[in-house]
mmCIF file of C-alpha atoms and ligand atoms in Angstrom:
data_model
loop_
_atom_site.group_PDB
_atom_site.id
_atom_site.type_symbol
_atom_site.label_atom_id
_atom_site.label_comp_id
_atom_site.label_asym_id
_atom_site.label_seq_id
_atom_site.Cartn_x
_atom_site.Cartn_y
_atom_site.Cartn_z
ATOM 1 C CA UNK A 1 99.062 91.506 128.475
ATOM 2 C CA UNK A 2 97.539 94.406 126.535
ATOM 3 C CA UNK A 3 98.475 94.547 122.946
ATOM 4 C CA UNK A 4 97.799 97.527 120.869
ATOM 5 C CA UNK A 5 98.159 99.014 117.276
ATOM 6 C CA UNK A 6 96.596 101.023 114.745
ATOM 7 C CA UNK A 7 96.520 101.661 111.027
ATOM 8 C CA UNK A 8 95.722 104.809 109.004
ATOM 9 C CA UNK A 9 93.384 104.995 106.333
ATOM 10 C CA UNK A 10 95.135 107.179 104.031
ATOM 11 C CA UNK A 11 95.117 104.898 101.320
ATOM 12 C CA UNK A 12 94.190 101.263 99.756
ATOM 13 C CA UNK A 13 96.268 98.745 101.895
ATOM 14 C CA UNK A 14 98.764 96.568 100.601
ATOM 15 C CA UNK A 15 100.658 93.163 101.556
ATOM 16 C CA UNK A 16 103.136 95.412 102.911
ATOM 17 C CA UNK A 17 100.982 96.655 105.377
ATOM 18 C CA UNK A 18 99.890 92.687 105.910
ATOM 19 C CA UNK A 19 102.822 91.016 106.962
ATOM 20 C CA UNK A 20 104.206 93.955 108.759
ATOM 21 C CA UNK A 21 101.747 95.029 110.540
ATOM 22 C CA UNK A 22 97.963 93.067 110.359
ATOM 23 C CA UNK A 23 99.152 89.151 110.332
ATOM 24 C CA UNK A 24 101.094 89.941 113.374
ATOM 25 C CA UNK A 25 98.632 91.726 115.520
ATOM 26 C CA UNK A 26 95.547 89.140 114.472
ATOM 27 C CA UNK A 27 97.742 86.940 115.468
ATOM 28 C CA UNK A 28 98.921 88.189 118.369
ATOM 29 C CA UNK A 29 94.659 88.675 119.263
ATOM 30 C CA UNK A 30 94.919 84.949 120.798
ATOM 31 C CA UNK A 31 97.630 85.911 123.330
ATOM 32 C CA UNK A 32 96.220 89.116 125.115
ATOM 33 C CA UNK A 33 93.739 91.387 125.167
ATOM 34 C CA UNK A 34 94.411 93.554 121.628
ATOM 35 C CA UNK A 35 93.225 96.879 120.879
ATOM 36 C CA UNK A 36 93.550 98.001 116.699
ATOM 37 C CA UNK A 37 92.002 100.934 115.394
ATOM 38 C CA UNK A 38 91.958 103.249 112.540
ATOM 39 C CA UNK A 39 94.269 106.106 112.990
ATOM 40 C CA UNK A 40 91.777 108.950 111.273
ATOM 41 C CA UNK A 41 93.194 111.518 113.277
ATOM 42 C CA UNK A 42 96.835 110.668 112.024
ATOM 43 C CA UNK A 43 95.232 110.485 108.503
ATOM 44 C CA UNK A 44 94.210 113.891 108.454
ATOM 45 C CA UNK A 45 97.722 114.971 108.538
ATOM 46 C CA UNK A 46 98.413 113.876 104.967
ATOM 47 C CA UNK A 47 95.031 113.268 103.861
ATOM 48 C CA UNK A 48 92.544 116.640 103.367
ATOM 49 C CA UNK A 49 89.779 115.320 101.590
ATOM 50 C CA UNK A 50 86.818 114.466 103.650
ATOM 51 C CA UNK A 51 85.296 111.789 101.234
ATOM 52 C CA UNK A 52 88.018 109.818 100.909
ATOM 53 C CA UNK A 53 88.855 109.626 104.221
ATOM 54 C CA UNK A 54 85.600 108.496 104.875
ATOM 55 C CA UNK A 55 86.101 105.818 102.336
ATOM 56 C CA UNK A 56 89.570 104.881 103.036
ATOM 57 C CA UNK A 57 88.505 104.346 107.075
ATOM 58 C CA UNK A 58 85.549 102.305 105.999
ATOM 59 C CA UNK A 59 87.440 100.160 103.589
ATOM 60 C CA UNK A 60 90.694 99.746 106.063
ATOM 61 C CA UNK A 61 88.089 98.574 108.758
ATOM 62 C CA UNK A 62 86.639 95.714 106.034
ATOM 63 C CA UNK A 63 89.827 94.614 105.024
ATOM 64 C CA UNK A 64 91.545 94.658 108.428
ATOM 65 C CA UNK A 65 88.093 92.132 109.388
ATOM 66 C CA UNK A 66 88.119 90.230 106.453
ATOM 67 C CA UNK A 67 91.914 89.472 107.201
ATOM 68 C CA UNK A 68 90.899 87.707 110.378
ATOM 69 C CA UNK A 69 90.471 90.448 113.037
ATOM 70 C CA UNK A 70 87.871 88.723 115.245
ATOM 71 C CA UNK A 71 85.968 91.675 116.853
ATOM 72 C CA UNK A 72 85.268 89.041 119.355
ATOM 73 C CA UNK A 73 88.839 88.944 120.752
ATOM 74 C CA UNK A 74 89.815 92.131 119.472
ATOM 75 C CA UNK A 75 88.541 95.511 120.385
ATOM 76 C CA UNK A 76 88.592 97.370 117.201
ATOM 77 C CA UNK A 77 87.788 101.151 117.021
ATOM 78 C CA UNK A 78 87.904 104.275 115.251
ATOM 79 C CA UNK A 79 90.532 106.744 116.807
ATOM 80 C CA UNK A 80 88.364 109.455 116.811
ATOM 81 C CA UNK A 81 85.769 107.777 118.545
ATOM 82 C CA UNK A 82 88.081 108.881 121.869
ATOM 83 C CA UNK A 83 88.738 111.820 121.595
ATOM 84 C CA UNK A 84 90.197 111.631 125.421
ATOM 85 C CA UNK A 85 93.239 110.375 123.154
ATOM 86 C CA UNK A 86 93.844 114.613 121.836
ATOM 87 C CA UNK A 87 93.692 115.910 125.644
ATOM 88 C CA UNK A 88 96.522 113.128 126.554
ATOM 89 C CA UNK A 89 98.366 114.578 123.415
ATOM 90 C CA UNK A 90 98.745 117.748 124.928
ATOM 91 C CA UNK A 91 99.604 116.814 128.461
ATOM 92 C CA UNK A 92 102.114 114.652 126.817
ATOM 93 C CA UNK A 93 103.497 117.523 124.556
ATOM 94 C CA UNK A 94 104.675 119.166 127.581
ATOM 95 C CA UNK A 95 107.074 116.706 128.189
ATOM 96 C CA UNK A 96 108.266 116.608 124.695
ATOM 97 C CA UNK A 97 111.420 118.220 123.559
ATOM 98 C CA UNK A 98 111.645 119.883 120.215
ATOM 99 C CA UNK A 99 114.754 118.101 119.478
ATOM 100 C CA UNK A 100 113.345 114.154 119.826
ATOM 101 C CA UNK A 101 110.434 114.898 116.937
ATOM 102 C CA UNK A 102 113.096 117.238 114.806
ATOM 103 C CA UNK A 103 114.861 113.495 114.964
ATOM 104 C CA UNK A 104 112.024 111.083 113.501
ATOM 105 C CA UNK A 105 113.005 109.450 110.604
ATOM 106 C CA UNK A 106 109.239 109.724 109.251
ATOM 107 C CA UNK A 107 109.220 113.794 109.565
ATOM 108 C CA UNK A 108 112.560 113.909 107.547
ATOM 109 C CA UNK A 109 111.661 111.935 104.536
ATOM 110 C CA UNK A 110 108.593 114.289 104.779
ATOM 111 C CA UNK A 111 110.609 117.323 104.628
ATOM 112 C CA UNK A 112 113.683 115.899 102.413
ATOM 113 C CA UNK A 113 110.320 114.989 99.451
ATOM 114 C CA UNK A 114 109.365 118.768 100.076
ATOM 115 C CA UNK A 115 106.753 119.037 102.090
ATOM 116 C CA UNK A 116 105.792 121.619 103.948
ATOM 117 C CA UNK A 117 105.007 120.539 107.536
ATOM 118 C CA UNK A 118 102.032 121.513 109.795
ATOM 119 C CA UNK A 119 102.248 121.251 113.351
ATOM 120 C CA UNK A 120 99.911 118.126 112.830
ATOM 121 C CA UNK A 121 102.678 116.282 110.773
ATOM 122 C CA UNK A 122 105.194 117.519 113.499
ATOM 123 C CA UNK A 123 103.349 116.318 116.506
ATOM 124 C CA UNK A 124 102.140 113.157 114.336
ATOM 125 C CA UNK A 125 104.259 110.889 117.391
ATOM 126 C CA UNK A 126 103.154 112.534 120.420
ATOM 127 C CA UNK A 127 99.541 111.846 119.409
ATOM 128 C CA UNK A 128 100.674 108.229 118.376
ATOM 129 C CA UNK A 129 102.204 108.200 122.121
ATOM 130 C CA UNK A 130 99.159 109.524 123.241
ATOM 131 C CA UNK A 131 97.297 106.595 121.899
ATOM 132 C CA UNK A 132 99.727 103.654 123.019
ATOM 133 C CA UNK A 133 100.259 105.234 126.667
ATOM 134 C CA UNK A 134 95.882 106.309 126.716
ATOM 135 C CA UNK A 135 95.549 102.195 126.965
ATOM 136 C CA UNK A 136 98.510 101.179 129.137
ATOM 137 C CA UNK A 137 99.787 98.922 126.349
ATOM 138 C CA UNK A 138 102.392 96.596 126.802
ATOM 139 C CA UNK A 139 102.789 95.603 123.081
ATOM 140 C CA UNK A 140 102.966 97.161 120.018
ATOM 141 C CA UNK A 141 103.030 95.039 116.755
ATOM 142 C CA UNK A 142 104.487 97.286 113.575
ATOM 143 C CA UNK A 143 106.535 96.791 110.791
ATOM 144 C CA UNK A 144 110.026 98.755 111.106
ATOM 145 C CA UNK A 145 109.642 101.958 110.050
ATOM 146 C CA UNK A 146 107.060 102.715 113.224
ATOM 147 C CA UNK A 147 110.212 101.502 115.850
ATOM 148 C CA UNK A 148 111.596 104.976 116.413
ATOM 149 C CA UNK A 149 107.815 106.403 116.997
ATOM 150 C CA UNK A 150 107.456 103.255 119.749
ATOM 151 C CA UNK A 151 110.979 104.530 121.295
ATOM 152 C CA UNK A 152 109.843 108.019 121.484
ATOM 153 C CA UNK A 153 106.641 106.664 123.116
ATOM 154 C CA UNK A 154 108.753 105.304 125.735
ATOM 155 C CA UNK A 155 110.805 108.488 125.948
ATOM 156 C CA UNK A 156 107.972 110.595 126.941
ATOM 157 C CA UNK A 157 106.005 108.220 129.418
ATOM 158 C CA UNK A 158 109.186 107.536 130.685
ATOM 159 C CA UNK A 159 110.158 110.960 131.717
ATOM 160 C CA UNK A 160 106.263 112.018 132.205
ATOM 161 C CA UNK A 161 106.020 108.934 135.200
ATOM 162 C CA UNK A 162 109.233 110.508 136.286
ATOM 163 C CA UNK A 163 108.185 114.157 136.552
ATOM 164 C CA UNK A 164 104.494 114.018 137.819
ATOM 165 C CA UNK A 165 104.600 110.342 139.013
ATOM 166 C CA UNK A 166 103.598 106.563 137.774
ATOM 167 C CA UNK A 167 100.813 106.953 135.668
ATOM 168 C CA UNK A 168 101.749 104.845 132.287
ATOM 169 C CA UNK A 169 102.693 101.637 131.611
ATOM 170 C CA UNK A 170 106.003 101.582 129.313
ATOM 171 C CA UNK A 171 104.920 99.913 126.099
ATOM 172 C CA UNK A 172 107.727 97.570 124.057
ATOM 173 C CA UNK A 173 107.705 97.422 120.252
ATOM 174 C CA UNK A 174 107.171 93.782 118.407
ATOM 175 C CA UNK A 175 109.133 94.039 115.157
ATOM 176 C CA UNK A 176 108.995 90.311 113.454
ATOM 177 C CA UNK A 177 112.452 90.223 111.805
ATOM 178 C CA UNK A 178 111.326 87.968 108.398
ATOM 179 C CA UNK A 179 108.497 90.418 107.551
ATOM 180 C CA UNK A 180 110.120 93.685 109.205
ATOM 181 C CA UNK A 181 110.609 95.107 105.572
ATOM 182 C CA UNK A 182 108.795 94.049 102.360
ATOM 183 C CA UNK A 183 110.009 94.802 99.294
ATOM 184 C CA UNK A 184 107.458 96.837 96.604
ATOM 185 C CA UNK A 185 107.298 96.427 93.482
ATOM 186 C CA UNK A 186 110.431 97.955 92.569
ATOM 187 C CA UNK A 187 112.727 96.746 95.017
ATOM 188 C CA UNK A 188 112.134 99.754 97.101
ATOM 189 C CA UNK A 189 110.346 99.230 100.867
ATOM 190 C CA UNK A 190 106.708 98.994 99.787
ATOM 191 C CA UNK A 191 104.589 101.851 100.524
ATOM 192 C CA UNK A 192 101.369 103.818 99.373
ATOM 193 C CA UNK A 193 103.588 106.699 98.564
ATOM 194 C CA UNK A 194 105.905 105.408 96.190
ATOM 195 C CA UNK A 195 103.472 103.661 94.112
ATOM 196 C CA UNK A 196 104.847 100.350 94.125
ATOM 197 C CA UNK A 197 102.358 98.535 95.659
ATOM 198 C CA UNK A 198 100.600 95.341 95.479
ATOM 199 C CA UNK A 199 97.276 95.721 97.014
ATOM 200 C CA UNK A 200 95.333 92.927 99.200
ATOM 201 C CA UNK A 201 92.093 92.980 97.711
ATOM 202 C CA UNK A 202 91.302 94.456 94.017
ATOM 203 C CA UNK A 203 90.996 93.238 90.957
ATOM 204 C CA UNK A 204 92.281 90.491 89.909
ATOM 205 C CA UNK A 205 93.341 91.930 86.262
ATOM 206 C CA UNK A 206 94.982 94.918 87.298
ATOM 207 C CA UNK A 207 96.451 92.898 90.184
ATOM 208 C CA UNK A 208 98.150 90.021 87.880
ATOM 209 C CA UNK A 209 99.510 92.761 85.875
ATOM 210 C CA UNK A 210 101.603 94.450 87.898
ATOM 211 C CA UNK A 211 102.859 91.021 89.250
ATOM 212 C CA UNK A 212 103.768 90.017 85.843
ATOM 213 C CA UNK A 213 105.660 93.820 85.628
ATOM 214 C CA UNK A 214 107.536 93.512 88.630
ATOM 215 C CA UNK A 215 111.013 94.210 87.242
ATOM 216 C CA UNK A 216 113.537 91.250 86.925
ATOM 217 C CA UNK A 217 117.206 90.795 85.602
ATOM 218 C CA UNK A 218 117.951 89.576 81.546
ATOM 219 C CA UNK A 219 119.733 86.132 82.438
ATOM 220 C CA UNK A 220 117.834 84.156 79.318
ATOM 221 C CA UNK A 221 115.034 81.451 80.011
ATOM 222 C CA UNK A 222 117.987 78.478 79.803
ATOM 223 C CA UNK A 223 120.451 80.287 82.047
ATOM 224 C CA UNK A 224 120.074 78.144 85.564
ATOM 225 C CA UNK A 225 119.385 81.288 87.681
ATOM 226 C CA UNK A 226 120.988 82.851 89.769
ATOM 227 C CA UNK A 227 120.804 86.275 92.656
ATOM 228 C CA UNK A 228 117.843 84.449 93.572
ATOM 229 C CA UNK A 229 117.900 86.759 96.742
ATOM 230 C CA UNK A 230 117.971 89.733 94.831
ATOM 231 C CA UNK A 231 115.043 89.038 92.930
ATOM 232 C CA UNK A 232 112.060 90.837 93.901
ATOM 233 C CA UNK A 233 109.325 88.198 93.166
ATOM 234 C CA UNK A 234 111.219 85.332 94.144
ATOM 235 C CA UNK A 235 111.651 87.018 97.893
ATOM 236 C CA UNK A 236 107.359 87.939 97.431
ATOM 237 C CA UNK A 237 106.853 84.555 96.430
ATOM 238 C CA UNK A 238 108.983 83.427 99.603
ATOM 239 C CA UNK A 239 105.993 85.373 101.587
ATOM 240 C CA UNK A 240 102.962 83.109 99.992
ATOM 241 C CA UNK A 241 103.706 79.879 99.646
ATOM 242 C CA UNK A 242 104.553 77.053 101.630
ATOM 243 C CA UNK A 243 107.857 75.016 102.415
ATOM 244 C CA UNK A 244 107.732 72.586 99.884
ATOM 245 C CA UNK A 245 106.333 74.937 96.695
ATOM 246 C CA UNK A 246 109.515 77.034 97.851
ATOM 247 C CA UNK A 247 111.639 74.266 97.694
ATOM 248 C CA UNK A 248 110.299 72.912 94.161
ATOM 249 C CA UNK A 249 110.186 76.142 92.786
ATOM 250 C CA UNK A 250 114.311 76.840 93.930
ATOM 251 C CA UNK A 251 115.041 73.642 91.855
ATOM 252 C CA UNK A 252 113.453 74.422 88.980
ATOM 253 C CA UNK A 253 114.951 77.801 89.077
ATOM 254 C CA UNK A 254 118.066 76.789 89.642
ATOM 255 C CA UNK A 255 118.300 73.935 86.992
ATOM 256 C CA UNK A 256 117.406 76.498 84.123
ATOM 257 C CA UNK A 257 114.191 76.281 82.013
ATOM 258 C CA UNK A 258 112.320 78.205 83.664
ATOM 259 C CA UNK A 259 112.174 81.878 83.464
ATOM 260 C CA UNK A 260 111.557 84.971 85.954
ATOM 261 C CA UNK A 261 108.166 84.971 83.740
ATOM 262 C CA UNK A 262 107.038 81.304 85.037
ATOM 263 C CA UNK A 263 108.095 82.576 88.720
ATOM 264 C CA UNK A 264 105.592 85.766 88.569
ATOM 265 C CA UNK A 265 102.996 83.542 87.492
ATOM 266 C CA UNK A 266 103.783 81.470 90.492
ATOM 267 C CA UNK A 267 103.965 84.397 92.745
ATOM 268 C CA UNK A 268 100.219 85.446 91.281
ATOM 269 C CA UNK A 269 98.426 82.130 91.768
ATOM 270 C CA UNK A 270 100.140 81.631 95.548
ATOM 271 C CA UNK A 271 98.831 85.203 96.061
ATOM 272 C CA UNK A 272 95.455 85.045 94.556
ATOM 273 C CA UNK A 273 94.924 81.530 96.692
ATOM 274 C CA UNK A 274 96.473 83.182 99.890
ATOM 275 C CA UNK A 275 93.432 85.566 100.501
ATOM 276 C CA UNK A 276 90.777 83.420 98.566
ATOM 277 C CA UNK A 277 88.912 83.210 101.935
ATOM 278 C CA UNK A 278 89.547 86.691 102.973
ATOM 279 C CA UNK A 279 88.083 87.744 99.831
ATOM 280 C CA UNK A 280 85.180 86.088 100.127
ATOM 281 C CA UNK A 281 84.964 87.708 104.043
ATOM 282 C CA UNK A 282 85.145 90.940 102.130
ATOM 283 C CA UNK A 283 82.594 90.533 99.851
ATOM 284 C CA UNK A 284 80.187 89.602 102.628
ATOM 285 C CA UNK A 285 80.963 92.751 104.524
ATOM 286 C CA UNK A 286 80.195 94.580 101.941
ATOM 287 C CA UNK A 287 77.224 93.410 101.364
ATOM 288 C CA UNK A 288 76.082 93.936 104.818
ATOM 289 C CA UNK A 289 77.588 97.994 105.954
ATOM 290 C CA UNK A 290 75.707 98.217 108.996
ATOM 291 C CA UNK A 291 78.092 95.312 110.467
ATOM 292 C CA UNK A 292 81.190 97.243 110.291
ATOM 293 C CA UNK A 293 79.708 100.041 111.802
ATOM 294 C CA UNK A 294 78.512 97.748 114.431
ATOM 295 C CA UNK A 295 81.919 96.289 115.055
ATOM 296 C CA UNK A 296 83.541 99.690 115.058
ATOM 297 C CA UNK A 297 81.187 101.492 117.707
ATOM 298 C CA UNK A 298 81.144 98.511 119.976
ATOM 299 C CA UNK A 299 84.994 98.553 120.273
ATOM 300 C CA UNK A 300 84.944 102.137 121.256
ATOM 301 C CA UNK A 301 82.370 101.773 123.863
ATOM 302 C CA UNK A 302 84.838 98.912 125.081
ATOM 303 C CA UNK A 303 87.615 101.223 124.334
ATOM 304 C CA UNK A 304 86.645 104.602 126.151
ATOM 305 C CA UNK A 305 86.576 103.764 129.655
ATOM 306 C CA UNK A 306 89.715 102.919 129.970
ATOM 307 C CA UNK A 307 91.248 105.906 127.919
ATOM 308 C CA UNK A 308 88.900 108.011 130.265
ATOM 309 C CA UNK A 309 90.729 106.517 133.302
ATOM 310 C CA UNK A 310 94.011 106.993 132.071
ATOM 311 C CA UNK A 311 93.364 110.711 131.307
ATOM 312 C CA UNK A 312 91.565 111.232 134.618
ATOM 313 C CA UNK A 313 94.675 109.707 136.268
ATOM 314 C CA UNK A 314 97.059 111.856 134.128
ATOM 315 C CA UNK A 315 94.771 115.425 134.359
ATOM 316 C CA UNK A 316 95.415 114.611 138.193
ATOM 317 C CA UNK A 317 99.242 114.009 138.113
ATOM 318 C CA UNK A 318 99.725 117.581 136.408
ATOM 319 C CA UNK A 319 97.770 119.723 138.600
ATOM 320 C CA UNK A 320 94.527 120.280 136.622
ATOM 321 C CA UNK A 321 91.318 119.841 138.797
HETATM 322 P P1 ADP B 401 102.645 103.197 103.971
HETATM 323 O O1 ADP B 401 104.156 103.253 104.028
HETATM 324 O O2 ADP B 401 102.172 102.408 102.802
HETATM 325 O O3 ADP B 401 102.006 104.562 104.054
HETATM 326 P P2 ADP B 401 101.855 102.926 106.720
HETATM 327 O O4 ADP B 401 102.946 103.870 107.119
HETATM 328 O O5 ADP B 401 100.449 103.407 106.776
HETATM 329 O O6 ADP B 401 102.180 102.391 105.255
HETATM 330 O O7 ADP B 401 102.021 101.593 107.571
HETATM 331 C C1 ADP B 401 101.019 100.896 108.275
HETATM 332 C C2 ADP B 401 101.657 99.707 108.975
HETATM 333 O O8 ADP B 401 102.172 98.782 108.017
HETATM 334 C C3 ADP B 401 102.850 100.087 109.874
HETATM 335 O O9 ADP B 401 102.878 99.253 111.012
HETATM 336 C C4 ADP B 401 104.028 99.828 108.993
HETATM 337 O O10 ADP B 401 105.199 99.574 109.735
HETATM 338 C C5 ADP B 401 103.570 98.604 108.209
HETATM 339 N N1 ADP B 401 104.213 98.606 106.882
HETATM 340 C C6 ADP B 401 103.994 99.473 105.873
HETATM 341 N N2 ADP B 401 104.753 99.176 104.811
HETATM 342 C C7 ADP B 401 105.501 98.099 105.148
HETATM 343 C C8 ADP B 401 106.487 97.311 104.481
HETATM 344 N N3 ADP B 401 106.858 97.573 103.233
HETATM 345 N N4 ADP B 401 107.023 96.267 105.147
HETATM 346 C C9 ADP B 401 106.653 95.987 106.423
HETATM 347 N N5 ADP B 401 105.734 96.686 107.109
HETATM 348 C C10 ADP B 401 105.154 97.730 106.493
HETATM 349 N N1 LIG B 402 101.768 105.737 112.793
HETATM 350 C C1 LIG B 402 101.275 104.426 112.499
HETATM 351 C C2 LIG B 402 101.484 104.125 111.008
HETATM 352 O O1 LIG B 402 101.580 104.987 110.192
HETATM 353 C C3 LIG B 402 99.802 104.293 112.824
HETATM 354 C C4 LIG B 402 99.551 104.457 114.278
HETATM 355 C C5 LIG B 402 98.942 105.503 114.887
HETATM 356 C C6 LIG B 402 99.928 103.542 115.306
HETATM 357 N N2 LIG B 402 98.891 105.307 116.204
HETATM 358 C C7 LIG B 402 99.475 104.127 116.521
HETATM 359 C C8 LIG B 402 100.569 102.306 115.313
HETATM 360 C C9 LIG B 402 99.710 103.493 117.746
HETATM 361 C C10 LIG B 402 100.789 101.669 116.547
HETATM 362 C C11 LIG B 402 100.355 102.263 117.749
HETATM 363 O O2 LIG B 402 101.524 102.995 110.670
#
């Protein structure tokens, strides 16, 4: 089974970004043969400054190790390291209807915040396609907001092995249902561009407090608490720690005398502890920058044969040649 996902570095990743998307796939490293890269090309279609995105791709490649990638398992690349994957996205684009990217939920919000779209925003999926279909996936590990881009990924190799003959293998989305969504900070889906993030790795001041900000209802310290579902650091809290600090930490709640305050606290040491070791990864990576340029340039000499093959084999199917 060939399991496959990617992650852009248009920003400083967050725990949203961890349970949706990174604890899945390094888990999912032990069960298959996984393929994760940074999505630089997809970057550049929000992201037009050339330092940061070299910054942001480094730093999404260190934190994405220090997580628990394993490089050994896992063949982990830069995007634009294959650049077979842009040739695909055109051979794919003739295949793809107007009407199925005017549809994608990600393109709307775009528009409905005011932005004015390139073609590069527009075509964002087909090149996401591109790089799912380039590797004959099978699985793709994402939080929820990526299903539709999977589905259209289907649409097109679907109808492209239809019209020029078998030549991709029909990928199927792996959504985990407890993690599909996280909340942010403000009870909105977290995400680098609503600024309601709580970050993986950073500093631990700035870190506790926006944990101690996250917003909360007025029932008083006494009150034995209740809407425990609706409260945004009780269902973040719910993500860190284990069954039995859940299940003290309901009762306590519940029996009154202890206050949303004790519960962030709570939430901030279970965090903190949660990636003590994957700080401590970090910090040796960065120390050592040649490794993670090592680790990325290996996986894309893994990586480029077989998007080479897949092109060749597609080139073929249309008539080129
Ligand atoms: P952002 O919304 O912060 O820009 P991305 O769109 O770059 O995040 O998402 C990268 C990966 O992380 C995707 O697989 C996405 O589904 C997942 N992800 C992002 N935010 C969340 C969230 N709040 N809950 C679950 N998964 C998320
Ligand atoms: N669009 C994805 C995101 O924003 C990143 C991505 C690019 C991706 N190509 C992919 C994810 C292929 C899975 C498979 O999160």
């Amino acid at each position: 089974m060939r399991i496959l996902s990617g992650i852009q570095p248009s920003g400083v990743l967050h725990i949203g970004n961890y349970f949706g998307m990174m604890r899945p796939a390094i888990e999912l490293q032990e069960r298959g043969e996984a393929f994760y890269f940074i999505a630089d090309y997809h970057a550049l279609t929000s992201l037009h400054d050339p330092e940061a995105l070299r910054r942001y791709s480094n730093e999404v490649a260190m934190d994405f190790l220090a997580c628990g990638l394993d490089p050994k398992k896992a063949t982990f690349f830069r995007q634009s390291d294959i650049p077979e994957v842009t040739e695909l996205t055109w051979l794919l684009s003739i295949v793809t209807p107007m009407s199925l990217l005017e549809k994608c939920h990600s393109f709307k919000d775009k528009i409905a915040k005011g932005i004015s779209p390139s073609h590069g925003l527009f075509a964002y999926p087909v090149l996401m396609a591109a790089d799912i279909l380039i590797y004959q996936s099978n699985l793709v590990p994402v939080g929820r907001d990526q299903k539709q881009h999977v589905e259209v990924t289907r649409d097109l190799g679907i109808k492209f092995n239809m019209q020029f003959g078998e030549t991709f293998t029909i990928p199927e989305p792996e959504i985990r249902d407890s993690v599909a969504v996280i909340p942010g900070l403000d009870g909105q889906k977290m995400s680098k561009s609503y600024n309601n993030t709580l970050e993986i790795f950073g500093e631990e001041k700035a870190l506790r407090k926006k944990v101690m900000g996250i917003k909360s209802d007025s029932q008083p310290l006494e009150a034995p608490k209740t809407g425990l579902n609706e409260n945004i650091a009780w269902n973040l809290f719910k993500l860190f720690a284990g069954p039995a600090d859940i299940e003290a930490m309901e009762k306590r709640l519940k029996a009154g005398g202890t206050g949303w305050g004790d519960l962030k606290k709570a939430l901030f040491d279970q965090y903190w502890n949660y990636f003590a070791e994957a700080r401590r990864r970090r910090a040796g990576l960065q120390a050592n920058p040649g490794e993670v340029e090592r680790v990325l340039r290996e996986g894309a000499a893994r990586a480029r044969p077989i998007a080479q093959a897949t092109l060749r084999k597609a080139r073929q199917a249309v008539g080129l040649k």
